[in-house]
mmCIF file with all atom_site columns, C-alpha atoms and ligand atoms in Angstrom:
data_model
loop_
_atom_site.group_PDB
_atom_site.id
_atom_site.type_symbol
_atom_site.label_atom_id
_atom_site.label_alt_id
_atom_site.label_comp_id
_atom_site.label_asym_id
_atom_site.label_entity_id
_atom_site.label_seq_id
_atom_site.pdbx_PDB_ins_code
_atom_site.Cartn_x
_atom_site.Cartn_y
_atom_site.Cartn_z
_atom_site.occupancy
_atom_site.B_iso_or_equiv
_atom_site.pdbx_formal_charge
_atom_site.auth_seq_id
_atom_site.auth_comp_id
_atom_site.auth_asym_id
_atom_site.auth_atom_id
_atom_site.pdbx_PDB_model_num
ATOM   1   C CA  . MET A 1 1   ? 105.173 76.766  101.250 1.00 0.00 ? 1   MET A CA  1
ATOM   2   C CA  . ILE A 1 2   ? 103.875 78.825  98.299  1.00 0.00 ? 2   ILE A CA  1
ATOM   3   C CA  . LYS A 1 3   ? 104.740 77.523  94.839  1.00 0.00 ? 3   LYS A CA  1
ATOM   4   C CA  . ILE A 1 4   ? 103.618 78.239  91.269  1.00 0.00 ? 4   ILE A CA  1
ATOM   5   C CA  . VAL A 1 5   ? 103.078 75.205  89.019  1.00 0.00 ? 5   VAL A CA  1
ATOM   6   C CA  . LYS A 1 6   ? 101.923 74.445  85.490  1.00 0.00 ? 6   LYS A CA  1
ATOM   7   C CA  . PRO A 1 7   ? 98.686  72.536  86.140  1.00 0.00 ? 7   PRO A CA  1
ATOM   8   C CA  . THR A 1 8   ? 97.634  69.234  84.611  1.00 0.00 ? 8   THR A CA  1
ATOM   9   C CA  . LEU A 1 9   ? 94.124  68.185  83.635  1.00 0.00 ? 9   LEU A CA  1
ATOM   10  C CA  . ASP A 1 10  ? 93.747  66.779  87.169  1.00 0.00 ? 10  ASP A CA  1
ATOM   11  C CA  . ASN A 1 11  ? 93.890  70.376  88.424  1.00 0.00 ? 11  ASN A CA  1
ATOM   12  C CA  . ILE A 1 12  ? 90.832  71.607  86.492  1.00 0.00 ? 12  ILE A CA  1
ATOM   13  C CA  . ILE A 1 13  ? 88.799  71.244  89.678  1.00 0.00 ? 13  ILE A CA  1
ATOM   14  C CA  . ASP A 1 14  ? 91.378  73.326  91.604  1.00 0.00 ? 14  ASP A CA  1
ATOM   15  C CA  . ILE A 1 15  ? 91.271  76.049  88.955  1.00 0.00 ? 15  ILE A CA  1
ATOM   16  C CA  . GLN A 1 16  ? 87.471  76.128  89.106  1.00 0.00 ? 16  GLN A CA  1
ATOM   17  C CA  . ARG A 1 17  ? 87.529  76.210  92.905  1.00 0.00 ? 17  ARG A CA  1
ATOM   18  C CA  . VAL A 1 18  ? 89.800  79.275  93.022  1.00 0.00 ? 18  VAL A CA  1
ATOM   19  C CA  . LEU A 1 19  ? 87.779  81.099  90.335  1.00 0.00 ? 19  LEU A CA  1
ATOM   20  C CA  . LYS A 1 20  ? 84.287  80.227  91.627  1.00 0.00 ? 20  LYS A CA  1
ATOM   21  C CA  . PRO A 1 21  ? 83.609  83.216  93.950  1.00 0.00 ? 21  PRO A CA  1
ATOM   22  C CA  . TYR A 1 22  ? 84.694  85.689  91.261  1.00 0.00 ? 22  TYR A CA  1
ATOM   23  C CA  . VAL A 1 23  ? 82.729  83.935  88.532  1.00 0.00 ? 23  VAL A CA  1
ATOM   24  C CA  . GLU A 1 24  ? 79.669  84.164  90.801  1.00 0.00 ? 24  GLU A CA  1
ATOM   25  C CA  . GLU A 1 25  ? 80.370  87.878  91.349  1.00 0.00 ? 25  GLU A CA  1
ATOM   26  C CA  . GLY A 1 26  ? 80.527  88.305  87.562  1.00 0.00 ? 26  GLY A CA  1
ATOM   27  C CA  . ILE A 1 27  ? 84.076  89.718  87.529  1.00 0.00 ? 27  ILE A CA  1
ATOM   28  C CA  . ILE A 1 28  ? 85.630  86.642  85.913  1.00 0.00 ? 28  ILE A CA  1
ATOM   29  C CA  . LEU A 1 29  ? 84.145  84.875  82.917  1.00 0.00 ? 29  LEU A CA  1
ATOM   30  C CA  . ASN A 1 30  ? 82.865  81.358  83.488  1.00 0.00 ? 30  ASN A CA  1
ATOM   31  C CA  . ARG A 1 31  ? 84.734  78.687  81.513  1.00 0.00 ? 31  ARG A CA  1
ATOM   32  C CA  . ASP A 1 32  ? 83.519  75.122  81.516  1.00 0.00 ? 32  ASP A CA  1
ATOM   33  C CA  . GLU A 1 33  ? 85.651  72.054  82.075  1.00 0.00 ? 33  GLU A CA  1
ATOM   34  C CA  . ASP A 1 34  ? 86.216  71.479  78.355  1.00 0.00 ? 34  ASP A CA  1
ATOM   35  C CA  . GLU A 1 35  ? 87.343  75.045  77.716  1.00 0.00 ? 35  GLU A CA  1
ATOM   36  C CA  . ILE A 1 36  ? 89.774  74.900  80.647  1.00 0.00 ? 36  ILE A CA  1
ATOM   37  C CA  . ALA A 1 37  ? 91.051  71.536  79.384  1.00 0.00 ? 37  ALA A CA  1
ATOM   38  C CA  . MET A 1 38  ? 91.590  72.892  75.859  1.00 0.00 ? 38  MET A CA  1
ATOM   39  C CA  . ASN A 1 39  ? 93.617  75.756  77.302  1.00 0.00 ? 39  ASN A CA  1
ATOM   40  C CA  . ILE A 1 40  ? 95.253  73.932  80.219  1.00 0.00 ? 40  ILE A CA  1
ATOM   41  C CA  . ARG A 1 41  ? 98.737  74.811  78.939  1.00 0.00 ? 41  ARG A CA  1
ATOM   42  C CA  . SER A 1 42  ? 97.969  78.518  79.338  1.00 0.00 ? 42  SER A CA  1
ATOM   43  C CA  . TYR A 1 43  ? 97.384  78.317  83.100  1.00 0.00 ? 43  TYR A CA  1
ATOM   44  C CA  . GLN A 1 44  ? 99.637  78.754  86.121  1.00 0.00 ? 44  GLN A CA  1
ATOM   45  C CA  . LEU A 1 45  ? 98.345  77.619  89.493  1.00 0.00 ? 45  LEU A CA  1
ATOM   46  C CA  . VAL A 1 46  ? 99.597  78.637  92.929  1.00 0.00 ? 46  VAL A CA  1
ATOM   47  C CA  . PHE A 1 47  ? 99.585  76.237  95.860  1.00 0.00 ? 47  PHE A CA  1
ATOM   48  C CA  . ASP A 1 48  ? 100.108 76.778  99.561  1.00 0.00 ? 48  ASP A CA  1
ATOM   49  C CA  . ASP A 1 49  ? 101.293 73.259  100.333 1.00 0.00 ? 49  ASP A CA  1
ATOM   50  C CA  . LYS A 1 50  ? 98.464  71.204  98.844  1.00 0.00 ? 50  LYS A CA  1
ATOM   51  C CA  . GLN A 1 51  ? 95.868  73.951  98.800  1.00 0.00 ? 51  GLN A CA  1
ATOM   52  C CA  . PRO A 1 52  ? 95.219  75.797  95.490  1.00 0.00 ? 52  PRO A CA  1
ATOM   53  C CA  . ILE A 1 53  ? 95.153  79.518  96.320  1.00 0.00 ? 53  ILE A CA  1
ATOM   54  C CA  . ALA A 1 54  ? 95.569  81.457  93.073  1.00 0.00 ? 54  ALA A CA  1
ATOM   55  C CA  . VAL A 1 55  ? 95.344  81.036  89.335  1.00 0.00 ? 55  VAL A CA  1
ATOM   56  C CA  . GLY A 1 56  ? 96.035  82.960  86.151  1.00 0.00 ? 56  GLY A CA  1
ATOM   57  C CA  . ALA A 1 57  ? 96.291  82.216  82.448  1.00 0.00 ? 57  ALA A CA  1
ATOM   58  C CA  . LEU A 1 58  ? 98.282  83.558  79.514  1.00 0.00 ? 58  LEU A CA  1
ATOM   59  C CA  . HIS A 1 59  ? 96.183  83.238  76.381  1.00 0.00 ? 59  HIS A CA  1
ATOM   60  C CA  . ILE A 1 60  ? 97.802  83.729  72.968  1.00 0.00 ? 60  ILE A CA  1
ATOM   61  C CA  . TYR A 1 61  ? 95.976  85.615  70.212  1.00 0.00 ? 61  TYR A CA  1
ATOM   62  C CA  . SER A 1 62  ? 98.715  86.089  67.630  1.00 0.00 ? 62  SER A CA  1
ATOM   63  C CA  . PRO A 1 63  ? 102.507 85.810  67.268  1.00 0.00 ? 63  PRO A CA  1
ATOM   64  C CA  . PHE A 1 64  ? 102.656 89.231  68.973  1.00 0.00 ? 64  PHE A CA  1
ATOM   65  C CA  . LEU A 1 65  ? 99.760  89.499  71.379  1.00 0.00 ? 65  LEU A CA  1
ATOM   66  C CA  . GLY A 1 66  ? 98.886  87.610  74.554  1.00 0.00 ? 66  GLY A CA  1
ATOM   67  C CA  . GLU A 1 67  ? 96.315  88.233  77.254  1.00 0.00 ? 67  GLU A CA  1
ATOM   68  C CA  . ILE A 1 68  ? 96.329  87.621  80.986  1.00 0.00 ? 68  ILE A CA  1
ATOM   69  C CA  . ARG A 1 69  ? 92.953  86.251  81.967  1.00 0.00 ? 69  ARG A CA  1
ATOM   70  C CA  . SER A 1 70  ? 91.208  84.300  84.717  1.00 0.00 ? 70  SER A CA  1
ATOM   71  C CA  . LEU A 1 71  ? 93.498  85.881  87.310  1.00 0.00 ? 71  LEU A CA  1
ATOM   72  C CA  . ALA A 1 72  ? 92.385  85.347  90.899  1.00 0.00 ? 72  ALA A CA  1
ATOM   73  C CA  . VAL A 1 73  ? 93.865  85.049  94.366  1.00 0.00 ? 73  VAL A CA  1
ATOM   74  C CA  . ASN A 1 74  ? 91.832  83.425  97.148  1.00 0.00 ? 74  ASN A CA  1
ATOM   75  C CA  . GLU A 1 75  ? 90.451  86.209  99.358  1.00 0.00 ? 75  GLU A CA  1
ATOM   76  C CA  . LYS A 1 76  ? 92.337  85.005  102.453 1.00 0.00 ? 76  LYS A CA  1
ATOM   77  C CA  . TYR A 1 77  ? 95.640  85.250  100.574 1.00 0.00 ? 77  TYR A CA  1
ATOM   78  C CA  . GLN A 1 78  ? 95.173  88.675  98.997  1.00 0.00 ? 78  GLN A CA  1
ATOM   79  C CA  . GLY A 1 79  ? 97.534  91.541  99.784  1.00 0.00 ? 79  GLY A CA  1
ATOM   80  C CA  . GLN A 1 80  ? 100.553 89.273  100.290 1.00 0.00 ? 80  GLN A CA  1
ATOM   81  C CA  . GLY A 1 81  ? 102.219 89.785  96.917  1.00 0.00 ? 81  GLY A CA  1
ATOM   82  C CA  . ILE A 1 82  ? 100.864 86.559  95.401  1.00 0.00 ? 82  ILE A CA  1
ATOM   83  C CA  . GLY A 1 83  ? 98.972  88.261  92.556  1.00 0.00 ? 83  GLY A CA  1
ATOM   84  C CA  . LYS A 1 84  ? 102.083 90.274  91.675  1.00 0.00 ? 84  LYS A CA  1
ATOM   85  C CA  . LYS A 1 85  ? 104.285 87.162  91.703  1.00 0.00 ? 85  LYS A CA  1
ATOM   86  C CA  . LEU A 1 86  ? 101.813 85.298  89.510  1.00 0.00 ? 86  LEU A CA  1
ATOM   87  C CA  . VAL A 1 87  ? 101.473 88.100  86.941  1.00 0.00 ? 87  VAL A CA  1
ATOM   88  C CA  . ASN A 1 88  ? 105.266 88.433  86.781  1.00 0.00 ? 88  ASN A CA  1
ATOM   89  C CA  . SER A 1 89  ? 105.530 84.688  86.244  1.00 0.00 ? 89  SER A CA  1
ATOM   90  C CA  . LEU A 1 90  ? 102.950 84.850  83.415  1.00 0.00 ? 90  LEU A CA  1
ATOM   91  C CA  . LEU A 1 91  ? 104.905 87.751  81.869  1.00 0.00 ? 91  LEU A CA  1
ATOM   92  C CA  . GLU A 1 92  ? 108.122 85.703  82.095  1.00 0.00 ? 92  GLU A CA  1
ATOM   93  C CA  . GLU A 1 93  ? 106.360 82.909  80.228  1.00 0.00 ? 93  GLU A CA  1
ATOM   94  C CA  . ALA A 1 94  ? 105.168 85.461  77.639  1.00 0.00 ? 94  ALA A CA  1
ATOM   95  C CA  . LYS A 1 95  ? 108.747 86.709  77.193  1.00 0.00 ? 95  LYS A CA  1
ATOM   96  C CA  . SER A 1 96  ? 110.147 83.217  76.811  1.00 0.00 ? 96  SER A CA  1
ATOM   97  C CA  . LEU A 1 97  ? 107.529 82.541  74.113  1.00 0.00 ? 97  LEU A CA  1
ATOM   98  C CA  . LYS A 1 98  ? 108.689 85.773  72.398  1.00 0.00 ? 98  LYS A CA  1
ATOM   99  C CA  . LEU A 1 99  ? 105.336 87.525  72.662  1.00 0.00 ? 99  LEU A CA  1
ATOM   100 C CA  . LYS A 1 100 ? 105.661 91.285  72.226  1.00 0.00 ? 100 LYS A CA  1
ATOM   101 C CA  . GLU A 1 101 ? 102.659 92.628  74.135  1.00 0.00 ? 101 GLU A CA  1
ATOM   102 C CA  . VAL A 1 102 ? 100.262 91.403  76.803  1.00 0.00 ? 102 VAL A CA  1
ATOM   103 C CA  . LEU A 1 103 ? 96.739  92.734  77.239  1.00 0.00 ? 103 LEU A CA  1
ATOM   104 C CA  . VAL A 1 104 ? 94.418  92.574  80.228  1.00 0.00 ? 104 VAL A CA  1
ATOM   105 C CA  . LEU A 1 105 ? 90.783  93.556  80.687  1.00 0.00 ? 105 LEU A CA  1
ATOM   106 C CA  . THR A 1 106 ? 90.115  94.278  84.315  1.00 0.00 ? 106 THR A CA  1
ATOM   107 C CA  . TYR A 1 107 ? 88.425  96.251  87.078  1.00 0.00 ? 107 TYR A CA  1
ATOM   108 C CA  . LYS A 1 108 ? 91.780  96.296  88.963  1.00 0.00 ? 108 LYS A CA  1
ATOM   109 C CA  . LYS A 1 109 ? 93.478  99.091  87.022  1.00 0.00 ? 109 LYS A CA  1
ATOM   110 C CA  . GLU A 1 110 ? 95.870  100.194 89.805  1.00 0.00 ? 110 GLU A CA  1
ATOM   111 C CA  . PHE A 1 111 ? 97.071  96.663  90.475  1.00 0.00 ? 111 PHE A CA  1
ATOM   112 C CA  . PHE A 1 112 ? 98.105  96.234  86.825  1.00 0.00 ? 112 PHE A CA  1
ATOM   113 C CA  . GLU A 1 113 ? 99.559  99.758  86.561  1.00 0.00 ? 113 GLU A CA  1
ATOM   114 C CA  . LYS A 1 114 ? 101.874 98.897  89.454  1.00 0.00 ? 114 LYS A CA  1
ATOM   115 C CA  . LEU A 1 115 ? 103.052 95.970  87.352  1.00 0.00 ? 115 LEU A CA  1
ATOM   116 C CA  . GLY A 1 116 ? 103.926 98.168  84.361  1.00 0.00 ? 116 GLY A CA  1
ATOM   117 C CA  . PHE A 1 117 ? 100.681 98.001  82.359  1.00 0.00 ? 117 PHE A CA  1
ATOM   118 C CA  . ASN A 1 118 ? 99.222  101.157 80.749  1.00 0.00 ? 118 ASN A CA  1
ATOM   119 C CA  . GLU A 1 119 ? 95.614  101.888 79.927  1.00 0.00 ? 119 GLU A CA  1
ATOM   120 C CA  . ILE A 1 120 ? 94.576  101.713 76.266  1.00 0.00 ? 120 ILE A CA  1
ATOM   121 C CA  . GLN A 1 121 ? 91.345  102.587 74.492  1.00 0.00 ? 121 GLN A CA  1
ATOM   122 C CA  . LYS A 1 122 ? 88.724  99.877  74.120  1.00 0.00 ? 122 LYS A CA  1
ATOM   123 C CA  . GLU A 1 123 ? 88.898  100.343 70.323  1.00 0.00 ? 123 GLU A CA  1
ATOM   124 C CA  . GLU A 1 124 ? 92.416  98.896  70.474  1.00 0.00 ? 124 GLU A CA  1
ATOM   125 C CA  . ILE A 1 125 ? 91.192  95.563  71.847  1.00 0.00 ? 125 ILE A CA  1
ATOM   126 C CA  . PRO A 1 126 ? 91.544  92.886  69.165  1.00 0.00 ? 126 PRO A CA  1
ATOM   127 C CA  . GLU A 1 127 ? 88.308  91.812  67.551  1.00 0.00 ? 127 GLU A CA  1
ATOM   128 C CA  . LYS A 1 128 ? 89.140  88.156  68.198  1.00 0.00 ? 128 LYS A CA  1
ATOM   129 C CA  . LYS A 1 129 ? 88.879  88.873  71.920  1.00 0.00 ? 129 LYS A CA  1
ATOM   130 C CA  . ILE A 1 130 ? 85.544  90.635  71.588  1.00 0.00 ? 130 ILE A CA  1
ATOM   131 C CA  . TRP A 1 131 ? 84.001  87.825  69.591  1.00 0.00 ? 131 TRP A CA  1
ATOM   132 C CA  . ALA A 1 132 ? 85.512  84.907  71.450  1.00 0.00 ? 132 ALA A CA  1
ATOM   133 C CA  . ASP A 1 133 ? 85.053  86.107  75.024  1.00 0.00 ? 133 ASP A CA  1
ATOM   134 C CA  . CYS A 1 134 ? 83.238  89.394  75.502  1.00 0.00 ? 134 CYS A CA  1
ATOM   135 C CA  . ILE A 1 135 ? 80.169  88.167  73.684  1.00 0.00 ? 135 ILE A CA  1
ATOM   136 C CA  . LYS A 1 136 ? 79.784  85.426  76.331  1.00 0.00 ? 136 LYS A CA  1
ATOM   137 C CA  . CYS A 1 137 ? 79.779  87.935  79.179  1.00 0.00 ? 137 CYS A CA  1
ATOM   138 C CA  . LYS A 1 138 ? 76.565  89.072  80.813  1.00 0.00 ? 138 LYS A CA  1
ATOM   139 C CA  . PHE A 1 139 ? 77.819  92.688  80.806  1.00 0.00 ? 139 PHE A CA  1
ATOM   140 C CA  . PHE A 1 140 ? 78.394  92.770  77.022  1.00 0.00 ? 140 PHE A CA  1
ATOM   141 C CA  . PRO A 1 141 ? 78.292  95.319  75.380  1.00 0.00 ? 141 PRO A CA  1
ATOM   142 C CA  . ASN A 1 142 ? 78.031  97.664  78.378  1.00 0.00 ? 142 ASN A CA  1
ATOM   143 C CA  . CYS A 1 143 ? 81.234  96.646  80.069  1.00 0.00 ? 143 CYS A CA  1
ATOM   144 C CA  . ASN A 1 144 ? 83.086  98.813  82.565  1.00 0.00 ? 144 ASN A CA  1
ATOM   145 C CA  . GLU A 1 145 ? 86.302  96.857  82.428  1.00 0.00 ? 145 GLU A CA  1
ATOM   146 C CA  . ILE A 1 146 ? 89.454  98.755  81.576  1.00 0.00 ? 146 ILE A CA  1
ATOM   147 C CA  . ALA A 1 147 ? 91.904  97.554  78.934  1.00 0.00 ? 147 ALA A CA  1
ATOM   148 C CA  . LEU A 1 148 ? 95.598  97.776  79.774  1.00 0.00 ? 148 LEU A CA  1
ATOM   149 C CA  . ILE A 1 149 ? 98.670  96.609  77.904  1.00 0.00 ? 149 ILE A CA  1
ATOM   150 C CA  . THR A 1 150 ? 102.344 96.017  78.598  1.00 0.00 ? 150 THR A CA  1
ATOM   151 C CA  . TYR A 1 151 ? 105.123 95.767  76.026  1.00 0.00 ? 151 TYR A CA  1
ATOM   152 C CA  . LEU A 1 152 ? 107.727 93.094  76.665  1.00 0.00 ? 152 LEU A CA  1
HETATM 153 C C1  . LIG B 2 .   ? 93.548  91.631  91.840  1.00 0.00 ? 1   LIG B C1  1
HETATM 154 C C2  . LIG B 2 .   ? 94.217  90.501  92.609  1.00 0.00 ? 1   LIG B C2  1
HETATM 155 C C3  . LIG B 2 .   ? 94.630  89.409  91.626  1.00 0.00 ? 1   LIG B C3  1
HETATM 156 C C4  . LIG B 2 .   ? 95.469  91.070  93.298  1.00 0.00 ? 1   LIG B C4  1
HETATM 157 O O1  . LIG B 2 .   ? 96.164  90.016  93.954  1.00 0.00 ? 1   LIG B O1  1
HETATM 158 P P1  . LIG B 2 .   ? 96.880  90.225  95.369  1.00 0.00 ? 1   LIG B P1  1
HETATM 159 O O2  . LIG B 2 .   ? 97.690  89.013  95.640  1.00 0.00 ? 1   LIG B O2  1
HETATM 160 O O3  . LIG B 2 .   ? 95.874  90.630  96.365  1.00 0.00 ? 1   LIG B O3  1
HETATM 161 O O4  . LIG B 2 .   ? 97.822  91.489  95.047  1.00 0.00 ? 1   LIG B O4  1
HETATM 162 P P2  . LIG B 2 .   ? 99.308  91.729  95.583  1.00 0.00 ? 1   LIG B P2  1
HETATM 163 O O5  . LIG B 2 .   ? 99.344  91.512  97.047  1.00 0.00 ? 1   LIG B O5  1
HETATM 164 O O6  . LIG B 2 .   ? 100.269 90.952  94.754  1.00 0.00 ? 1   LIG B O6  1
HETATM 165 O O7  . LIG B 2 .   ? 99.474  93.271  95.266  1.00 0.00 ? 1   LIG B O7  1
HETATM 166 C C5  . LIG B 2 .   ? 100.540 93.806  94.473  1.00 0.00 ? 1   LIG B C5  1
HETATM 167 C C6  . LIG B 2 .   ? 100.450 95.315  94.536  1.00 0.00 ? 1   LIG B C6  1
HETATM 168 O O8  . LIG B 2 .   ? 99.216  95.766  93.968  1.00 0.00 ? 1   LIG B O8  1
HETATM 169 C C7  . LIG B 2 .   ? 98.463  96.496  94.939  1.00 0.00 ? 1   LIG B C7  1
HETATM 170 N N1  . LIG B 2 .   ? 97.052  96.120  94.777  1.00 0.00 ? 1   LIG B N1  1
HETATM 171 C C8  . LIG B 2 .   ? 96.510  94.892  94.898  1.00 0.00 ? 1   LIG B C8  1
HETATM 172 N N2  . LIG B 2 .   ? 95.183  94.942  94.664  1.00 0.00 ? 1   LIG B N2  1
HETATM 173 C C9  . LIG B 2 .   ? 94.900  96.234  94.403  1.00 0.00 ? 1   LIG B C9  1
HETATM 174 C C10 . LIG B 2 .   ? 93.697  96.924  94.098  1.00 0.00 ? 1   LIG B C10 1
HETATM 175 N N3  . LIG B 2 .   ? 92.529  96.308  94.010  1.00 0.00 ? 1   LIG B N3  1
HETATM 176 N N4  . LIG B 2 .   ? 93.783  98.264  93.891  1.00 0.00 ? 1   LIG B N4  1
HETATM 177 C C11 . LIG B 2 .   ? 94.962  98.918  93.972  1.00 0.00 ? 1   LIG B C11 1
HETATM 178 N N5  . LIG B 2 .   ? 96.140  98.307  94.258  1.00 0.00 ? 1   LIG B N5  1
HETATM 179 C C12 . LIG B 2 .   ? 96.096  96.993  94.471  1.00 0.00 ? 1   LIG B C12 1
HETATM 180 C C13 . LIG B 2 .   ? 99.003  96.064  96.274  1.00 0.00 ? 1   LIG B C13 1
HETATM 181 O O9  . LIG B 2 .   ? 98.806  97.048  97.255  1.00 0.00 ? 1   LIG B O9  1
HETATM 182 C C14 . LIG B 2 .   ? 100.474 95.847  95.964  1.00 0.00 ? 1   LIG B C14 1
HETATM 183 O O10 . LIG B 2 .   ? 101.154 97.084  95.946  1.00 0.00 ? 1   LIG B O10 1
HETATM 184 P P3  . LIG B 2 .   ? 102.698 97.230  96.428  1.00 0.00 ? 1   LIG B P3  1
HETATM 185 O O11 . LIG B 2 .   ? 103.492 96.346  95.487  1.00 0.00 ? 1   LIG B O11 1
HETATM 186 O O12 . LIG B 2 .   ? 102.968 98.677  96.279  1.00 0.00 ? 1   LIG B O12 1
HETATM 187 O O13 . LIG B 2 .   ? 102.721 96.715  97.844  1.00 0.00 ? 1   LIG B O13 1
HETATM 188 C C15 . LIG B 2 .   ? 93.290  89.931  93.716  1.00 0.00 ? 1   LIG B C15 1
HETATM 189 O O14 . LIG B 2 .   ? 92.864  90.968  94.537  1.00 0.00 ? 1   LIG B O14 1
HETATM 190 C C16 . LIG B 2 .   ? 92.068  89.186  93.192  1.00 0.00 ? 1   LIG B C16 1
HETATM 191 O O15 . LIG B 2 .   ? 92.125  87.989  92.954  1.00 0.00 ? 1   LIG B O15 1
HETATM 192 N N6  . LIG B 2 .   ? 90.925  89.898  93.051  1.00 0.00 ? 1   LIG B N6  1
HETATM 193 C C17 . LIG B 2 .   ? 89.663  89.282  92.641  1.00 0.00 ? 1   LIG B C17 1
HETATM 194 C C18 . LIG B 2 .   ? 89.665  88.804  91.215  1.00 0.00 ? 1   LIG B C18 1
HETATM 195 C C19 . LIG B 2 .   ? 90.058  89.875  90.238  1.00 0.00 ? 1   LIG B C19 1
HETATM 196 O O16 . LIG B 2 .   ? 89.591  91.000  90.272  1.00 0.00 ? 1   LIG B O16 1
HETATM 197 N N7  . LIG B 2 .   ? 90.964  89.511  89.316  1.00 0.00 ? 1   LIG B N7  1
HETATM 198 C C20 . LIG B 2 .   ? 91.465  90.392  88.282  1.00 0.00 ? 1   LIG B C20 1
HETATM 199 C C21 . LIG B 2 .   ? 90.779  90.046  87.024  1.00 0.00 ? 1   LIG B C21 1
HETATM 200 S S1  . LIG B 2 .   ? 91.794  90.538  85.642  1.00 0.00 ? 1   LIG B S1  1
#
């Protein structure tokens, strides 16, 4: 049975396991154990029985703006609606926190457009994001990711 849970610190290893192939590919930023621990409350983790199969996080930048990041579905489970369910669950959490807009930086433009996100210009990305995250990325500053936003 597929279920979405709020992970505990015991699940850091599960989060890392799901993200690993995409971190190695360079499409998801590597975050060490301490960074995941500090932000554990931002994550949602999907299990198929006891197996972790997908993860995503809602990071908060300001009283208005959140970001979906570290979103990944295990390759074997892709194309079954799990990514969509997870993003919708993260957006529900964003709404319940009273966030007003949620940003994503991604190579999967069409996937997010189907979920109601619209492309924005890179200049509209908050500076906090650039300096906290982008600067750590091996593709910075020549990044081909697309920024999209949805208003809640
Ligand atoms: C992107 C990703 C999260 C999508 O998850 P998924 O579970 O495979 O997607 P879903 O099955 O929920 O798809 C939902 C819809 O988006 C579409 N979709 C999914 N991936 C797509 C893609 N790469 N391009 C275009 N459409 C896509 C599906 O066809 C489906 O459309 P429908 O509702 O009309 O049937 C997953 O492919 C993944 O983990 N990719 C690798 C990591 C990554 O790129 N993460 C994003 C970083 S922000």
